Amino acid sequence: MEWILKESIEELKKMLLKEGWLAETLFNHAINALKEREESSIKQVLGRKNEINVMDMKIKEKALIILATMMPMSVDLRIVTGSFVISSYFENISEKSLEIARKTLELIRQPQLKPLVTIPEMARLALIMLRESMRMFADQNVNGAETVCEKDNEIDNYLEEVRNELMVYMMEDSKYVKRALLLLEIAQNIEEIADQATKIVETTSYIITGKQYRCFEDKLYTINSLENNKGENT
Ligand code: FE
């Protein structure tokens, strides 16, 4: 019975990683479309809308069957319950990538407002975070988790920068407002994708240790140390 459980959990992990790779691909293509102002990549992203929903459903179904028939315990139980959550994070990342693609489509039908510098940098960092979080889940090893929190903090700061910069355009001339707003929304979507990557790291830390962790600013804390407000780094 034990080996059936191990095998089922390995399968579940593989399904999740496949969903993660798809989310990563959609994000990557959406950002390339934005950088290259290329319509064909956008259509590719938008055409894969249902794939991720189907994957998410299958993962949750598989996890439920494991829970109901194999009664996993300790770390196995945490992987199975954690997979419900992580699958939803990947689904959110895909949804946000689709949103970026839709907004990019609107954006590239108008002349370019400004050369993009900060937004592609935010996306580059978010992509590294996403890959790191997937690696941590795949290896069940959260070494380097803090670097993900640090990058999240960097992205939050970049978003502020982008917001201020775009505000200047919006105030300068009302004809810039629409494009500036689209760019701002895209930057917000990237920031939200980065947040999902930190959540994957938090959940993976929980799976491995059984303790609840949260990225707060640029560090990873246990819930206890956050509650006691010691700010003690764990
Ligand atoms: Fe954030």
PDB file of C-alpha atoms and ligand atoms in Angstrom:
ATOM      1  CA  MET A   1       0.000   0.000   0.000  1.00  0.00           C
ATOM      2  CA  GLU A   2       2.856   2.321   0.893  1.00  0.00           C
ATOM      3  CA  TRP A   3       4.386   2.152  -2.608  1.00  0.00           C
ATOM      4  CA  ILE A   4       1.042   2.902  -4.255  1.00  0.00           C
ATOM      5  CA  LEU A   5       0.817   6.064  -2.151  1.00  0.00           C
ATOM      6  CA  LYS A   6       4.402   7.071  -3.036  1.00  0.00           C
ATOM      7  CA  GLU A   7       3.737   6.483  -6.714  1.00  0.00           C
ATOM      8  CA  SER A   8       0.455   8.432  -6.646  1.00  0.00           C
ATOM      9  CA  ILE A   9       2.163  11.349  -4.943  1.00  0.00           C
ATOM     10  CA  GLU A  10       4.946  11.325  -7.561  1.00  0.00           C
ATOM     11  CA  GLU A  11       2.282  11.411 -10.287  1.00  0.00           C
ATOM     12  CA  LEU A  12       0.515  14.283  -8.544  1.00  0.00           C
ATOM     13  CA  LYS A  13       3.780  16.216  -8.340  1.00  0.00           C
ATOM     14  CA  LYS A  14       4.436  15.643 -12.036  1.00  0.00           C
ATOM     15  CA  MET A  15       0.945  16.885 -12.921  1.00  0.00           C
ATOM     16  CA  LEU A  16       1.540  20.016 -10.872  1.00  0.00           C
ATOM     17  CA  LEU A  17       4.903  20.702 -12.476  1.00  0.00           C
ATOM     18  CA  LYS A  18       3.342  20.302 -15.909  1.00  0.00           C
ATOM     19  CA  GLU A  19       0.722  22.871 -14.936  1.00  0.00           C
ATOM     20  CA  GLY A  20       3.529  25.115 -13.675  1.00  0.00           C
ATOM     21  CA  TRP A  21       5.438  24.817 -16.946  1.00  0.00           C
ATOM     22  CA  LEU A  22       2.336  25.775 -18.879  1.00  0.00           C
ATOM     23  CA  ALA A  23       1.761  28.802 -16.618  1.00  0.00           C
ATOM     24  CA  GLU A  24       5.402  29.794 -17.107  1.00  0.00           C
ATOM     25  CA  THR A  25       5.133  29.405 -20.900  1.00  0.00           C
ATOM     26  CA  LEU A  26       1.992  31.542 -21.064  1.00  0.00           C
ATOM     27  CA  PHE A  27       3.624  34.247 -18.983  1.00  0.00           C
ATOM     28  CA  ASN A  28       6.802  34.157 -21.054  1.00  0.00           C
ATOM     29  CA  HIS A  29       4.900  34.398 -24.355  1.00  0.00           C
ATOM     30  CA  ALA A  30       2.690  37.214 -23.092  1.00  0.00           C
ATOM     31  CA  ILE A  31       5.753  39.224 -22.064  1.00  0.00           C
ATOM     32  CA  ASN A  32       7.533  38.546 -25.356  1.00  0.00           C
ATOM     33  CA  ALA A  33       4.448  39.736 -27.206  1.00  0.00           C
ATOM     34  CA  LEU A  34       4.554  42.927 -25.160  1.00  0.00           C
ATOM     35  CA  LYS A  35       8.269  43.490 -25.787  1.00  0.00           C
ATOM     36  CA  GLU A  36       8.190  42.628 -29.501  1.00  0.00           C
ATOM     37  CA  ARG A  37       4.709  44.082 -30.105  1.00  0.00           C
ATOM     38  CA  GLU A  38       3.815  40.848 -31.797  1.00  0.00           C
ATOM     39  CA  GLU A  39       0.245  39.766 -32.351  1.00  0.00           C
ATOM     40  CA  SER A  40       0.841  36.096 -33.205  1.00  0.00           C
ATOM     41  CA  SER A  41       2.289  35.288 -29.735  1.00  0.00           C
ATOM     42  CA  ILE A  42      -0.796  36.837 -28.161  1.00  0.00           C
ATOM     43  CA  LYS A  43      -3.118  34.586 -30.147  1.00  0.00           C
ATOM     44  CA  GLN A  44      -1.003  31.595 -29.068  1.00  0.00           C
ATOM     45  CA  VAL A  45      -1.468  32.534 -25.408  1.00  0.00           C
ATOM     46  CA  LEU A  46      -5.185  33.241 -25.694  1.00  0.00           C
ATOM     47  CA  GLY A  47      -5.733  29.968 -27.559  1.00  0.00           C
ATOM     48  CA  ARG A  48      -4.568  27.926 -24.547  1.00  0.00           C
ATOM     49  CA  LYS A  49      -7.142  29.317 -22.139  1.00  0.00           C
ATOM     50  CA  ASN A  50      -8.874  26.034 -21.341  1.00  0.00           C
ATOM     51  CA  GLU A  51      -5.813  23.825 -20.995  1.00  0.00           C
ATOM     52  CA  ILE A  52      -4.940  25.137 -17.570  1.00  0.00           C
ATOM     53  CA  ASN A  53      -8.508  24.829 -16.264  1.00  0.00           C
ATOM     54  CA  VAL A  54      -8.572  21.180 -17.291  1.00  0.00           C
ATOM     55  CA  MET A  55      -5.185  20.557 -15.636  1.00  0.00           C
ATOM     56  CA  ASP A  56      -6.332  22.228 -12.424  1.00  0.00           C
ATOM     57  CA  MET A  57      -9.475  20.088 -12.316  1.00  0.00           C
ATOM     58  CA  LYS A  58      -7.523  16.872 -12.918  1.00  0.00           C
ATOM     59  CA  ILE A  59      -5.013  17.708 -10.189  1.00  0.00           C
ATOM     60  CA  LYS A  60      -7.738  18.389  -7.648  1.00  0.00           C
ATOM     61  CA  GLU A  61      -9.524  15.190  -8.623  1.00  0.00           C
ATOM     62  CA  LYS A  62      -6.316  13.162  -8.252  1.00  0.00           C
ATOM     63  CA  ALA A  63      -5.556  14.768  -4.861  1.00  0.00           C
ATOM     64  CA  LEU A  64      -9.075  13.982  -3.638  1.00  0.00           C
ATOM     65  CA  ILE A  65      -8.761  10.328  -4.657  1.00  0.00           C
ATOM     66  CA  ILE A  66      -5.442  10.047  -2.789  1.00  0.00           C
ATOM     67  CA  LEU A  67      -6.987  11.657   0.307  1.00  0.00           C
ATOM     68  CA  ALA A  68     -10.083   9.483   0.225  1.00  0.00           C
ATOM     69  CA  THR A  69      -8.495   6.136  -0.526  1.00  0.00           C
ATOM     70  CA  MET A  70      -4.929   6.186   0.823  1.00  0.00           C
ATOM     71  CA  MET A  71      -5.092   8.245   4.006  1.00  0.00           C
ATOM     72  CA  PRO A  72      -1.685   9.925   3.624  1.00  0.00           C
ATOM     73  CA  MET A  73       0.022  11.263   6.763  1.00  0.00           C
ATOM     74  CA  SER A  74       2.512  13.970   7.764  1.00  0.00           C
ATOM     75  CA  VAL A  75       4.589  15.202   4.807  1.00  0.00           C
ATOM     76  CA  ASP A  76       2.575  13.127   2.318  1.00  0.00           C
ATOM     77  CA  LEU A  77      -0.641  14.657   3.628  1.00  0.00           C
ATOM     78  CA  ARG A  78       0.849  18.132   3.339  1.00  0.00           C
ATOM     79  CA  ILE A  79       1.920  17.516  -0.266  1.00  0.00           C
ATOM     80  CA  VAL A  80      -1.565  16.386  -1.209  1.00  0.00           C
ATOM     81  CA  THR A  81      -3.375  19.245   0.528  1.00  0.00           C
ATOM     82  CA  GLY A  82      -0.690  21.694  -0.613  1.00  0.00           C
ATOM     83  CA  SER A  83      -1.242  20.618  -4.211  1.00  0.00           C
ATOM     84  CA  PHE A  84      -4.815  21.983  -4.128  1.00  0.00           C
ATOM     85  CA  VAL A  85      -3.435  25.389  -3.219  1.00  0.00           C
ATOM     86  CA  ILE A  86      -0.414  25.355  -5.533  1.00  0.00           C
ATOM     87  CA  SER A  87      -2.570  24.307  -8.473  1.00  0.00           C
ATOM     88  CA  SER A  88      -4.763  27.358  -7.853  1.00  0.00           C
ATOM     89  CA  TYR A  89      -1.647  29.564  -7.783  1.00  0.00           C
ATOM     90  CA  PHE A  90      -0.588  28.227 -11.183  1.00  0.00           C
ATOM     91  CA  GLU A  91      -4.111  28.807 -12.451  1.00  0.00           C
ATOM     92  CA  ASN A  92      -3.974  32.405 -11.194  1.00  0.00           C
ATOM     93  CA  ILE A  93      -0.616  32.936 -12.928  1.00  0.00           C
ATOM     94  CA  SER A  94      -2.104  31.683 -16.188  1.00  0.00           C
ATOM     95  CA  GLU A  95      -5.155  33.932 -15.786  1.00  0.00           C
ATOM     96  CA  LYS A  96      -2.935  36.956 -15.184  1.00  0.00           C
ATOM     97  CA  SER A  97      -0.820  36.019 -18.228  1.00  0.00           C
ATOM     98  CA  LEU A  98      -3.966  35.916 -20.347  1.00  0.00           C
ATOM     99  CA  GLU A  99      -4.881  39.340 -19.007  1.00  0.00           C
ATOM    100  CA  ILE A 100      -1.434  40.653 -19.961  1.00  0.00           C
ATOM    101  CA  ALA A 101      -1.907  39.204 -23.462  1.00  0.00           C
ATOM    102  CA  ARG A 102      -5.345  40.832 -23.867  1.00  0.00           C
ATOM    103  CA  LYS A 103      -4.072  44.218 -22.709  1.00  0.00           C
ATOM    104  CA  THR A 104      -1.012  43.912 -24.939  1.00  0.00           C
ATOM    105  CA  LEU A 105      -3.281  43.315 -27.919  1.00  0.00           C
ATOM    106  CA  GLU A 106      -5.092  46.581 -27.180  1.00  0.00           C
ATOM    107  CA  LEU A 107      -1.828  48.369 -26.565  1.00  0.00           C
ATOM    108  CA  ILE A 108      -0.011  47.380 -29.743  1.00  0.00           C
ATOM    109  CA  ARG A 109      -2.870  48.550 -31.927  1.00  0.00           C
ATOM    110  CA  GLN A 110      -1.851  52.078 -30.950  1.00  0.00           C
ATOM    111  CA  PRO A 111       1.496  53.832 -31.404  1.00  0.00           C
ATOM    112  CA  GLN A 112       4.114  53.058 -28.748  1.00  0.00           C
ATOM    113  CA  LEU A 113       3.861  55.390 -25.755  1.00  0.00           C
ATOM    114  CA  LYS A 114       7.447  54.948 -24.578  1.00  0.00           C
ATOM    115  CA  PRO A 115      10.255  52.414 -24.807  1.00  0.00           C
ATOM    116  CA  LEU A 116       9.727  49.778 -22.114  1.00  0.00           C
ATOM    117  CA  VAL A 117      12.495  49.384 -19.556  1.00  0.00           C
ATOM    118  CA  THR A 118      11.150  48.764 -16.066  1.00  0.00           C
ATOM    119  CA  ILE A 119       8.221  46.528 -17.005  1.00  0.00           C
ATOM    120  CA  PRO A 120      10.403  43.966 -18.872  1.00  0.00           C
ATOM    121  CA  GLU A 121      12.790  44.011 -15.897  1.00  0.00           C
ATOM    122  CA  MET A 122       9.878  43.301 -13.527  1.00  0.00           C
ATOM    123  CA  ALA A 123       8.827  40.431 -15.792  1.00  0.00           C
ATOM    124  CA  ARG A 124      12.372  39.058 -15.922  1.00  0.00           C
ATOM    125  CA  LEU A 125      12.528  38.963 -12.105  1.00  0.00           C
ATOM    126  CA  ALA A 126       9.039  37.464 -11.832  1.00  0.00           C
ATOM    127  CA  LEU A 127      10.003  34.707 -14.258  1.00  0.00           C
ATOM    128  CA  ILE A 128      13.105  33.869 -12.206  1.00  0.00           C
ATOM    129  CA  MET A 129      10.924  33.768  -9.063  1.00  0.00           C
ATOM    130  CA  LEU A 130       8.438  31.464 -10.730  1.00  0.00           C
ATOM    131  CA  ARG A 131      11.177  29.086 -11.927  1.00  0.00           C
ATOM    132  CA  GLU A 132      12.795  29.118  -8.495  1.00  0.00           C
ATOM    133  CA  SER A 133       9.512  28.347  -6.761  1.00  0.00           C
ATOM    134  CA  MET A 134       8.870  25.439  -9.134  1.00  0.00           C
ATOM    135  CA  ARG A 135      12.362  24.081  -8.574  1.00  0.00           C
ATOM    136  CA  MET A 136      11.814  24.242  -4.797  1.00  0.00           C
ATOM    137  CA  PHE A 137       8.561  22.344  -5.089  1.00  0.00           C
ATOM    138  CA  ALA A 138      10.069  19.765  -7.497  1.00  0.00           C
ATOM    139  CA  ASP A 139      13.103  19.110  -5.265  1.00  0.00           C
ATOM    140  CA  GLN A 140      11.183  19.608  -2.005  1.00  0.00           C
ATOM    141  CA  ASN A 141      14.001  21.885  -0.938  1.00  0.00           C
ATOM    142  CA  VAL A 142      13.479  25.552  -0.086  1.00  0.00           C
ATOM    143  CA  ASN A 143      17.110  26.614   0.020  1.00  0.00           C
ATOM    144  CA  GLY A 144      17.227  30.129  -1.381  1.00  0.00           C
ATOM    145  CA  ALA A 145      13.613  30.905  -0.418  1.00  0.00           C
ATOM    146  CA  GLU A 146      14.722  34.319   0.859  1.00  0.00           C
ATOM    147  CA  THR A 147      15.983  35.348  -2.576  1.00  0.00           C
ATOM    148  CA  VAL A 148      12.428  34.901  -3.849  1.00  0.00           C
ATOM    149  CA  CYS A 149      11.110  37.201  -1.100  1.00  0.00           C
ATOM    150  CA  GLU A 150      13.832  39.727  -1.947  1.00  0.00           C
ATOM    151  CA  LYS A 151      12.877  39.753  -5.616  1.00  0.00           C
ATOM    152  CA  ASP A 152       9.223  40.174  -4.681  1.00  0.00           C
ATOM    153  CA  ASN A 153      10.150  43.237  -2.686  1.00  0.00           C
ATOM    154  CA  GLU A 154      12.160  44.584  -5.641  1.00  0.00           C
ATOM    155  CA  ILE A 155       9.170  44.090  -7.932  1.00  0.00           C
ATOM    156  CA  ASP A 156       6.880  45.915  -5.474  1.00  0.00           C
ATOM    157  CA  ASN A 157       9.286  48.862  -5.576  1.00  0.00           C
ATOM    158  CA  TYR A 158       9.463  48.786  -9.375  1.00  0.00           C
ATOM    159  CA  LEU A 159       5.671  48.906  -9.525  1.00  0.00           C
ATOM    160  CA  GLU A 160       5.722  52.138  -7.554  1.00  0.00           C
ATOM    161  CA  GLU A 161       8.303  53.515  -9.980  1.00  0.00           C
ATOM    162  CA  VAL A 162       6.199  52.526 -12.998  1.00  0.00           C
ATOM    163  CA  ARG A 163       3.093  54.065 -11.410  1.00  0.00           C
ATOM    164  CA  ASN A 164       4.832  57.393 -10.807  1.00  0.00           C
ATOM    165  CA  GLU A 165       6.334  57.465 -14.264  1.00  0.00           C
ATOM    166  CA  LEU A 166       3.032  56.707 -15.999  1.00  0.00           C
ATOM    167  CA  MET A 167       1.212  59.304 -13.898  1.00  0.00           C
ATOM    168  CA  VAL A 168       3.440  61.943 -15.464  1.00  0.00           C
ATOM    169  CA  TYR A 169       2.311  60.858 -18.939  1.00  0.00           C
ATOM    170  CA  MET A 170      -1.326  60.830 -17.898  1.00  0.00           C
ATOM    171  CA  MET A 171      -1.128  64.346 -16.479  1.00  0.00           C
ATOM    172  CA  GLU A 172       0.773  65.650 -19.468  1.00  0.00           C
ATOM    173  CA  ASP A 173      -1.813  64.874 -22.117  1.00  0.00           C
ATOM    174  CA  SER A 174      -5.159  63.098 -21.972  1.00  0.00           C
ATOM    175  CA  LYS A 175      -4.407  61.262 -25.210  1.00  0.00           C
ATOM    176  CA  TYR A 176      -1.793  59.230 -23.299  1.00  0.00           C
ATOM    177  CA  VAL A 177      -4.193  58.103 -20.569  1.00  0.00           C
ATOM    178  CA  LYS A 178      -5.523  54.944 -22.217  1.00  0.00           C
ATOM    179  CA  ARG A 179      -2.087  53.546 -23.092  1.00  0.00           C
ATOM    180  CA  ALA A 180      -0.570  54.544 -19.760  1.00  0.00           C
ATOM    181  CA  LEU A 181      -3.420  52.796 -17.927  1.00  0.00           C
ATOM    182  CA  LEU A 182      -2.959  49.619 -19.956  1.00  0.00           C
ATOM    183  CA  LEU A 183       0.752  49.616 -19.149  1.00  0.00           C
ATOM    184  CA  LEU A 184       0.040  50.198 -15.475  1.00  0.00           C
ATOM    185  CA  GLU A 185      -2.432  47.309 -15.401  1.00  0.00           C
ATOM    186  CA  ILE A 186       0.144  45.050 -17.075  1.00  0.00           C
ATOM    187  CA  ALA A 187       2.732  46.036 -14.447  1.00  0.00           C
ATOM    188  CA  GLN A 188       0.175  45.228 -11.737  1.00  0.00           C
ATOM    189  CA  ASN A 189      -0.466  41.807 -13.305  1.00  0.00           C
ATOM    190  CA  ILE A 190       3.280  41.086 -13.257  1.00  0.00           C
ATOM    191  CA  GLU A 191       3.451  42.091  -9.602  1.00  0.00           C
ATOM    192  CA  GLU A 192       0.519  39.759  -8.846  1.00  0.00           C
ATOM    193  CA  ILE A 193       2.276  36.901 -10.668  1.00  0.00           C
ATOM    194  CA  ALA A 194       5.368  37.498  -8.511  1.00  0.00           C
ATOM    195  CA  ASP A 195       3.138  37.341  -5.417  1.00  0.00           C
ATOM    196  CA  GLN A 196       1.839  33.949  -6.534  1.00  0.00           C
ATOM    197  CA  ALA A 197       5.450  32.707  -6.818  1.00  0.00           C
ATOM    198  CA  THR A 198       6.122  33.745  -3.206  1.00  0.00           C
ATOM    199  CA  LYS A 199       2.962  31.888  -2.181  1.00  0.00           C
ATOM    200  CA  ILE A 200       4.245  28.746  -3.895  1.00  0.00           C
ATOM    201  CA  VAL A 201       7.452  29.086  -1.869  1.00  0.00           C
ATOM    202  CA  GLU A 202       5.476  29.617   1.365  1.00  0.00           C
ATOM    203  CA  THR A 203       3.329  26.557   0.678  1.00  0.00           C
ATOM    204  CA  THR A 204       6.374  24.452  -0.234  1.00  0.00           C
ATOM    205  CA  SER A 205       8.066  25.529   3.021  1.00  0.00           C
ATOM    206  CA  TYR A 206       4.942  24.428   4.863  1.00  0.00           C
ATOM    207  CA  ILE A 207       4.898  21.083   3.040  1.00  0.00           C
ATOM    208  CA  ILE A 208       8.503  20.394   4.013  1.00  0.00           C
ATOM    209  CA  THR A 209       8.540  21.659   7.609  1.00  0.00           C
ATOM    210  CA  GLY A 210       4.908  21.661   8.733  1.00  0.00           C
ATOM    211  CA  LYS A 211       5.381  25.283   9.802  1.00  0.00           C
ATOM    212  CA  GLN A 212       3.592  28.280   8.273  1.00  0.00           C
ATOM    213  CA  TYR A 213       5.889  30.794   6.598  1.00  0.00           C
ATOM    214  CA  ARG A 214       5.238  34.201   5.056  1.00  0.00           C
ATOM    215  CA  CYS A 215       7.352  36.475   2.886  1.00  0.00           C
ATOM    216  CA  PHE A 216       7.252  39.850   4.576  1.00  0.00           C
ATOM    217  CA  GLU A 217       9.039  42.630   2.718  1.00  0.00           C
ATOM    218  CA  ASP A 218      12.276  40.939   1.707  1.00  0.00           C
ATOM    219  CA  LYS A 219      12.453  38.140   4.292  1.00  0.00           C
ATOM    220  CA  LEU A 220      10.803  34.824   5.041  1.00  0.00           C
ATOM    221  CA  TYR A 221       9.304  34.583   8.541  1.00  0.00           C
ATOM    222  CA  THR A 222       7.426  31.945  10.466  1.00  0.00           C
ATOM    223  CA  ILE A 223       3.899  32.978  11.420  1.00  0.00           C
ATOM    224  CA  ASN A 224       4.941  32.876  15.100  1.00  0.00           C
ATOM    225  CA  SER A 225       7.729  35.379  14.681  1.00  0.00           C
ATOM    226  CA  LEU A 226       5.412  37.664  12.703  1.00  0.00           C
ATOM    227  CA  GLU A 227       2.708  37.401  15.390  1.00  0.00           C
ATOM    228  CA  ASN A 228       5.138  38.112  18.209  1.00  0.00           C
ATOM    229  CA  ASN A 229       6.358  40.966  16.059  1.00  0.00           C
ATOM    230  CA  LYS A 230       9.940  40.214  16.995  1.00  0.00           C
ATOM    231  CA  GLY A 231      10.875  40.542  13.374  1.00  0.00           C
ATOM    232  CA  GLU A 232      13.180  37.642  14.080  1.00  0.00           C
ATOM    233  CA  ASN A 233      14.408  36.068  10.906  1.00  0.00           C
ATOM    234  CA  THR A 234      14.023  32.288  10.768  1.00  0.00           C
TER     235      THR A 234
HETATM  236 FE    FE B   1       4.106  41.874  -4.115  1.00  0.00          FE
END
